Coordinates of N, CA, C and O in Angstrom, one line a residue:
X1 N -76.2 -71.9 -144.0 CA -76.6 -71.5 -145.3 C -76.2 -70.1 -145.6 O -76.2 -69.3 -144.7
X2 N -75.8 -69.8 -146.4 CA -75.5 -68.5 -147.3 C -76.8 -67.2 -147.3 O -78.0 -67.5 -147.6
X3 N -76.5 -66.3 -147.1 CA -77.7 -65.5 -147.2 C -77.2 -64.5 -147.8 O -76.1 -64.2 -147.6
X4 N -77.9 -63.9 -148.8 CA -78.4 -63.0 -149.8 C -78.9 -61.9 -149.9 O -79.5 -61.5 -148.9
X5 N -78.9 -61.2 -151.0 CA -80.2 -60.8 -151.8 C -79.6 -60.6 -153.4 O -78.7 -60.8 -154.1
X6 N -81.5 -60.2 -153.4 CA -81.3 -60.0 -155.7 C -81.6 -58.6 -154.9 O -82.1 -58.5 -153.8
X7 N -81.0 -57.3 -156.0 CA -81.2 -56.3 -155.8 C -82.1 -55.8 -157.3 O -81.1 -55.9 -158.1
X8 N -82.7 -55.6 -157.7 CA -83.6 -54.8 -158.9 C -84.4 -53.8 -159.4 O -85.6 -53.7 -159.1
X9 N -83.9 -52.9 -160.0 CA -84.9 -51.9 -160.6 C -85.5 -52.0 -161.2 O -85.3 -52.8 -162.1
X10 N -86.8 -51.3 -161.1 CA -87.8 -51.5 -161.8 C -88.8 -49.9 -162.1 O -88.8 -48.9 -161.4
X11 N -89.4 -50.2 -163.4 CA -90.3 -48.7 -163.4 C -91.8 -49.3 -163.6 O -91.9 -50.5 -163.5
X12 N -92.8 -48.5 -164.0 CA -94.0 -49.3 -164.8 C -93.9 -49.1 -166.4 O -93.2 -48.5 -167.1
X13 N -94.7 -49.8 -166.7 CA -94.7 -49.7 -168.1 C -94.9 -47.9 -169.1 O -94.5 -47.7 -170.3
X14 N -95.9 -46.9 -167.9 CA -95.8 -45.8 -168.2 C -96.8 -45.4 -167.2 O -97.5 -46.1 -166.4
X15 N -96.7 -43.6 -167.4 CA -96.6 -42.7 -165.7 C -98.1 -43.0 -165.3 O -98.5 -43.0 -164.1
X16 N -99.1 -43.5 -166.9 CA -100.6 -43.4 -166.2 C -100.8 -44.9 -166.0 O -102.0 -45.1 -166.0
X17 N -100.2 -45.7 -165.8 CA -100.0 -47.0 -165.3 C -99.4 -47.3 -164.2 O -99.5 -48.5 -163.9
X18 N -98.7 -46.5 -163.2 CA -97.8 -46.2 -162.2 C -99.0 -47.2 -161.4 O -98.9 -48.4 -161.4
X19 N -100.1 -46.6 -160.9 CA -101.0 -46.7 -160.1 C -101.4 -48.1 -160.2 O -101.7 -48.5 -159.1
X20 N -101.5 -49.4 -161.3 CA -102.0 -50.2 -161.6 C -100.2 -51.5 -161.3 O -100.2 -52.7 -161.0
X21 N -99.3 -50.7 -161.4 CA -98.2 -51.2 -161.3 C -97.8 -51.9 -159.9 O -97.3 -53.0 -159.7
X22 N -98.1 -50.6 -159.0 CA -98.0 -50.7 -157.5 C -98.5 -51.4 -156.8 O -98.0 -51.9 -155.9
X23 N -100.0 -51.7 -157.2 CA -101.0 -52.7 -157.3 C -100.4 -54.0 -157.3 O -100.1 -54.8 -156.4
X24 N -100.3 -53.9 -158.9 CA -100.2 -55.8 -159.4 C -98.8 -55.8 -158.2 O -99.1 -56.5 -157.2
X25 N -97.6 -55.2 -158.3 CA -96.8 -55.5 -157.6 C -96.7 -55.8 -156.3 O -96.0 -56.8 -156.1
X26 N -97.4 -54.9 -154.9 CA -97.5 -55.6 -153.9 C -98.4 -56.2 -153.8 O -98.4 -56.8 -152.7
X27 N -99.7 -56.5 -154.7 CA -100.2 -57.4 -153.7 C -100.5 -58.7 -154.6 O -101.4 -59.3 -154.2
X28 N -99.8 -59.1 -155.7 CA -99.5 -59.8 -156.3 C -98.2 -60.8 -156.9 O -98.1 -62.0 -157.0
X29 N -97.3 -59.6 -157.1 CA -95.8 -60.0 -157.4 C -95.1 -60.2 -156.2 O -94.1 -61.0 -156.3
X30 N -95.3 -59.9 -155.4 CA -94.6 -60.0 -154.0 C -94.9 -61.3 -153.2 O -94.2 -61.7 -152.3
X31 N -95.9 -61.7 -153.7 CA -96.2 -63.3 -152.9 C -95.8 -64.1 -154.5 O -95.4 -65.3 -154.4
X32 N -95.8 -63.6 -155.2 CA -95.0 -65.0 -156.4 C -93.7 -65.2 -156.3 O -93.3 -66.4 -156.4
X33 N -92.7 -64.0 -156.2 CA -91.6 -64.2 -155.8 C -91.1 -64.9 -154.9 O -90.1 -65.6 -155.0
X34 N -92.0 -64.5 -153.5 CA -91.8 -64.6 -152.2 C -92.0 -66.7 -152.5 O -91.7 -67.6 -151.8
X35 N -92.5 -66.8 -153.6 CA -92.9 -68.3 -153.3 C -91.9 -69.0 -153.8 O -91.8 -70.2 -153.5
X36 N -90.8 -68.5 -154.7 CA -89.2 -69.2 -154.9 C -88.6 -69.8 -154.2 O -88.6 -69.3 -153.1
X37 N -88.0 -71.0 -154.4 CA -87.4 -71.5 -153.0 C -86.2 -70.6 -152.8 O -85.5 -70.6 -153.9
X38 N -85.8 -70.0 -151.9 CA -84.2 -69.9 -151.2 C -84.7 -68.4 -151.0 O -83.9 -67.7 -150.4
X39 N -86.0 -67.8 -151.5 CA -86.3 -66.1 -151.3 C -87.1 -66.0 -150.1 O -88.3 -66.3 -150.1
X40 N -86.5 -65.6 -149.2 CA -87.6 -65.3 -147.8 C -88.2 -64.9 -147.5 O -89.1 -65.2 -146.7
X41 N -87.8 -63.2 -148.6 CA -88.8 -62.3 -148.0 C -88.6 -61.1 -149.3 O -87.6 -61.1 -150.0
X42 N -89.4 -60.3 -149.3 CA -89.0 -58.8 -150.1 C -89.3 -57.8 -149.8 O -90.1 -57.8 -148.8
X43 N -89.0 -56.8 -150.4 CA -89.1 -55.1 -149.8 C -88.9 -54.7 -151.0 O -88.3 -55.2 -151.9
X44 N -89.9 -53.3 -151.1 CA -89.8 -52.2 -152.1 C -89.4 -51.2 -151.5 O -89.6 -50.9 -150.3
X45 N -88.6 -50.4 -152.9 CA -88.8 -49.0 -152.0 C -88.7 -47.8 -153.2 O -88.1 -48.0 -154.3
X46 N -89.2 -46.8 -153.0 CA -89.5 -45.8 -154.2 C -88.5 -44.7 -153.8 O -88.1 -44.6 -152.6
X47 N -88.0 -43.7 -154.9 CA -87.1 -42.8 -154.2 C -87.7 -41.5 -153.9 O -88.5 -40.8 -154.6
X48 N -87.1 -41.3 -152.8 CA -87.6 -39.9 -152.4 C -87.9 -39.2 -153.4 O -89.1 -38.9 -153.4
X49 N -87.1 -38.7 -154.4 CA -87.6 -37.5 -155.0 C -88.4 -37.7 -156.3 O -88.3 -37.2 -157.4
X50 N -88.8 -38.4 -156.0 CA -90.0 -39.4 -156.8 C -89.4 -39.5 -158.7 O -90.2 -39.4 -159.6
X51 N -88.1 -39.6 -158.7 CA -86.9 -39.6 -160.0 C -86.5 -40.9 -160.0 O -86.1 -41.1 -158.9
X52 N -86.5 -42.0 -160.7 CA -85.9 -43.2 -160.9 C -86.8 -44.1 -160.8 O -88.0 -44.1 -160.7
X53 N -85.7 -45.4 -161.0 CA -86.5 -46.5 -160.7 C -87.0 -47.2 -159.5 O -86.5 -46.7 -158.5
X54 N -87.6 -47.9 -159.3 CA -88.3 -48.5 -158.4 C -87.1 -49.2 -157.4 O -86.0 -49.2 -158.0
X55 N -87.1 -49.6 -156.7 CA -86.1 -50.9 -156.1 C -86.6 -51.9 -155.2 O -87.2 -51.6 -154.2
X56 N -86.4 -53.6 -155.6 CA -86.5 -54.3 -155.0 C -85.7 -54.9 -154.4 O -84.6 -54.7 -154.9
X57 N -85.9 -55.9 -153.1 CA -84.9 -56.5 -152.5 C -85.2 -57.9 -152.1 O -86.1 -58.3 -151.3
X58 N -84.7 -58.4 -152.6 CA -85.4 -59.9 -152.6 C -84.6 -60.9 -151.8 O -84.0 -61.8 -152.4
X59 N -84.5 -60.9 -150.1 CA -83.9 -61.8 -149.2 C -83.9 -63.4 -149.3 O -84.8 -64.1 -149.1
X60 N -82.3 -63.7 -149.7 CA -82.1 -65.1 -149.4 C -81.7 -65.7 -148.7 O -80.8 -65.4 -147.9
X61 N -82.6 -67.2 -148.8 CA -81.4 -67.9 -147.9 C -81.8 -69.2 -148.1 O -82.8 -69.8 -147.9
X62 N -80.0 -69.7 -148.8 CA -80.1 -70.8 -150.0 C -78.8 -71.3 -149.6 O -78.2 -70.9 -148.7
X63 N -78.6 -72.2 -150.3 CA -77.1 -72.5 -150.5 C -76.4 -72.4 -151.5 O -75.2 -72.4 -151.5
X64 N -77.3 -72.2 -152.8 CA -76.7 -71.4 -154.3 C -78.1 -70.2 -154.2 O -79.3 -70.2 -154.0
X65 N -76.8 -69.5 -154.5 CA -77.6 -68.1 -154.2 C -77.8 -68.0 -155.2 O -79.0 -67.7 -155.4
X66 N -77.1 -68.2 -156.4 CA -76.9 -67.9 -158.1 C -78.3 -68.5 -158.7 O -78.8 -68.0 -159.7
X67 N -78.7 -69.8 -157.9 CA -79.7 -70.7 -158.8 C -80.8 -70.0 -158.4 O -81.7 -70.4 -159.2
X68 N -81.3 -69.2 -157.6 CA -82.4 -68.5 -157.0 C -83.0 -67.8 -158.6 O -83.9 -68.3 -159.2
X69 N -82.4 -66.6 -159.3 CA -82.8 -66.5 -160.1 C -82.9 -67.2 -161.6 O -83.2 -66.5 -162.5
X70 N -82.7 -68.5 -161.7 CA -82.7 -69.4 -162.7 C -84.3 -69.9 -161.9 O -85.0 -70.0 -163.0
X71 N -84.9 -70.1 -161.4 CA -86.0 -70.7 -160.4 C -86.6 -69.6 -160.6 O -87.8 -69.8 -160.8
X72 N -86.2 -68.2 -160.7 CA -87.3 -67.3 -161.1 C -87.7 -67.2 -162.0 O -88.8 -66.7 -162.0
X73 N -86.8 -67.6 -163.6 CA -87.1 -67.4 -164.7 C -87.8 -68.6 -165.0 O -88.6 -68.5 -165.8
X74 N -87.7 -69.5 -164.6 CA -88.7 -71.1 -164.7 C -90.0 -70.5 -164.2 O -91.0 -70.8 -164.9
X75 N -90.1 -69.8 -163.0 CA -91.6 -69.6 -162.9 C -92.4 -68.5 -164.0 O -93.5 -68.3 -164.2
X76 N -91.5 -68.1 -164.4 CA -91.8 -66.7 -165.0 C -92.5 -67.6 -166.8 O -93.6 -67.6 -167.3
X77 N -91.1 -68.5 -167.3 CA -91.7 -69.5 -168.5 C -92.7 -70.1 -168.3 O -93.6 -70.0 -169.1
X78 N -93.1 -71.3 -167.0 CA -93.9 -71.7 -166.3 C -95.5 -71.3 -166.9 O -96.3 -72.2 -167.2
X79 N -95.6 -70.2 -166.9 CA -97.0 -69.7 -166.7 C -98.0 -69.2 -165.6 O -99.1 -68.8 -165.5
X80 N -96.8 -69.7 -164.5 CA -97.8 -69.9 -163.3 C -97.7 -68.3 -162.7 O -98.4 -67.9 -161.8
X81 N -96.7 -67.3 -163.4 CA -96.7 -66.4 -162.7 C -97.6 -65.0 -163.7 O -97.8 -64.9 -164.9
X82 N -97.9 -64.2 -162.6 CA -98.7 -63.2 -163.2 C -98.4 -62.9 -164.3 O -97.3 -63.4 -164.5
X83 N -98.9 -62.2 -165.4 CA -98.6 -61.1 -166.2 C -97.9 -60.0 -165.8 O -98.3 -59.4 -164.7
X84 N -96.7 -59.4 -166.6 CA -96.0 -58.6 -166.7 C -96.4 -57.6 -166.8 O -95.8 -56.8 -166.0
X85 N -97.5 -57.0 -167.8 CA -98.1 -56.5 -168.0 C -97.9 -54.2 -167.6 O -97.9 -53.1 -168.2
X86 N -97.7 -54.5 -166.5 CA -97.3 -53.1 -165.8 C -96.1 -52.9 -165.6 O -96.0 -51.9 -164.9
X87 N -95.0 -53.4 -165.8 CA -93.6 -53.7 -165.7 C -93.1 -53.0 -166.9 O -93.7 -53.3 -167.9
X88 N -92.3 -52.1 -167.0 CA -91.6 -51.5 -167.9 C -90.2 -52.5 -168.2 O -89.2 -52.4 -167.4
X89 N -90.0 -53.4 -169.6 CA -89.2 -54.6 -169.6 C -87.8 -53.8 -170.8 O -87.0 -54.3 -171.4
X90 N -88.1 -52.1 -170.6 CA -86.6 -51.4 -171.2 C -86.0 -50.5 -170.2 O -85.0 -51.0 -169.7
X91 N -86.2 -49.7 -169.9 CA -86.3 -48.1 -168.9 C -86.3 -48.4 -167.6 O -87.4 -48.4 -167.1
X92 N -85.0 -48.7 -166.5 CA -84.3 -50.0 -167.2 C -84.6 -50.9 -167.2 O -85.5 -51.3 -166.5
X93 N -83.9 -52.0 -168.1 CA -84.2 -53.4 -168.0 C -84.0 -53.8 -167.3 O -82.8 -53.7 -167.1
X94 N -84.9 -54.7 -166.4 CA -85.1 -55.3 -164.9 C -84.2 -56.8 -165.0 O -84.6 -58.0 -165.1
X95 N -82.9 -56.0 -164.8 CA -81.9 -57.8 -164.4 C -81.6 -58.1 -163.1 O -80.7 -57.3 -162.6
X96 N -81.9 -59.1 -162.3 CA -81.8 -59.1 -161.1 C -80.0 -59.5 -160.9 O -79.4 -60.3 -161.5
X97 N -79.5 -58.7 -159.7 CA -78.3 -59.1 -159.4 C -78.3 -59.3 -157.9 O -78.8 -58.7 -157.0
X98 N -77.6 -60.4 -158.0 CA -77.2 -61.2 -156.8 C -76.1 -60.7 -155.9 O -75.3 -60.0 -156.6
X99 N -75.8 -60.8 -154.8 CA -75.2 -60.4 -153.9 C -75.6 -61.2 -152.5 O -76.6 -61.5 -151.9
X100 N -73.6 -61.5 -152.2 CA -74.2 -62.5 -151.1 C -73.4 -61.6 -149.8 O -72.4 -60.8 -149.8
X101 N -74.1 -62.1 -148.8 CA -74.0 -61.6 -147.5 C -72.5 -61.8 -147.1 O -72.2 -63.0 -146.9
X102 N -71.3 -60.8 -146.8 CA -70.3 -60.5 -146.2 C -69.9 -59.6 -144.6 O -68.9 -59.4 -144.0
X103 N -71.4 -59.3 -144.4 CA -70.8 -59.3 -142.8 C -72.4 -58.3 -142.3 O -72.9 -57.5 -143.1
X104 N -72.7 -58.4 -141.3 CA -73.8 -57.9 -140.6 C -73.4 -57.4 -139.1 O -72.3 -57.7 -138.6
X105 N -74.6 -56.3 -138.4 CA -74.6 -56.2 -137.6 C -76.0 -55.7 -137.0 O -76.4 -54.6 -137.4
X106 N -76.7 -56.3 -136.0 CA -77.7 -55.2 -135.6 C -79.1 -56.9 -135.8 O -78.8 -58.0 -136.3
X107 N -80.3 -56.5 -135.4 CA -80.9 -57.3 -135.5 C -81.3 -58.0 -136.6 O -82.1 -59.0 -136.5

């Protein structure tokens, strides 16, 4: 199978919301995602100099890597998935891009 990731930025919806963002996000968004078929696993990470957006990494392993995020926006119409709510959906606008695995090393 093909292995992956979606790479994405993300902010909150604003700075006194940060706190409520981080929240809904790991311990909520992170298992809805994680429940996509072909997504294995994810990771956040914030930047050092505490300037920018957020970054997610959303590990695949599918055989259409491409259809992973079409399966996310079904859950997203769905209803089944949380509220958005703390998600900043301009600054920037959170488009996931795909990227497929061309070569590895290490565990």
């Amino acid at each position: 199978m093909p292995k992956g990731i979606i790479y994405l930025e993300t902010m909150p919806v604003s700075s006194d919301k940060e706190a409520d963002y981080h929240k809904w996000y790991n311990d909520t968004h992170l298992a809805e995602i994680c429940a996509v078929d072909g997504i294995v696993s994810a990771r956040r990470f914030a930047p050092t100099d505490g300037q920018g957006p957020f970054v997610s990494i959303y590990e695949l392993d599918c055989d259409d890597l491409d259809a992973v995020v079409q399966r996310m926006g079904e859950l997203g119409r769905s209803g089944k998935m949380s509220s958005l709510q703390f998600l900043s959906i301009d600054s920037p606008k959170p488009i996931p891009k795909v990227y497929r695995e061309i070569g590895s090393y290490g565990p």
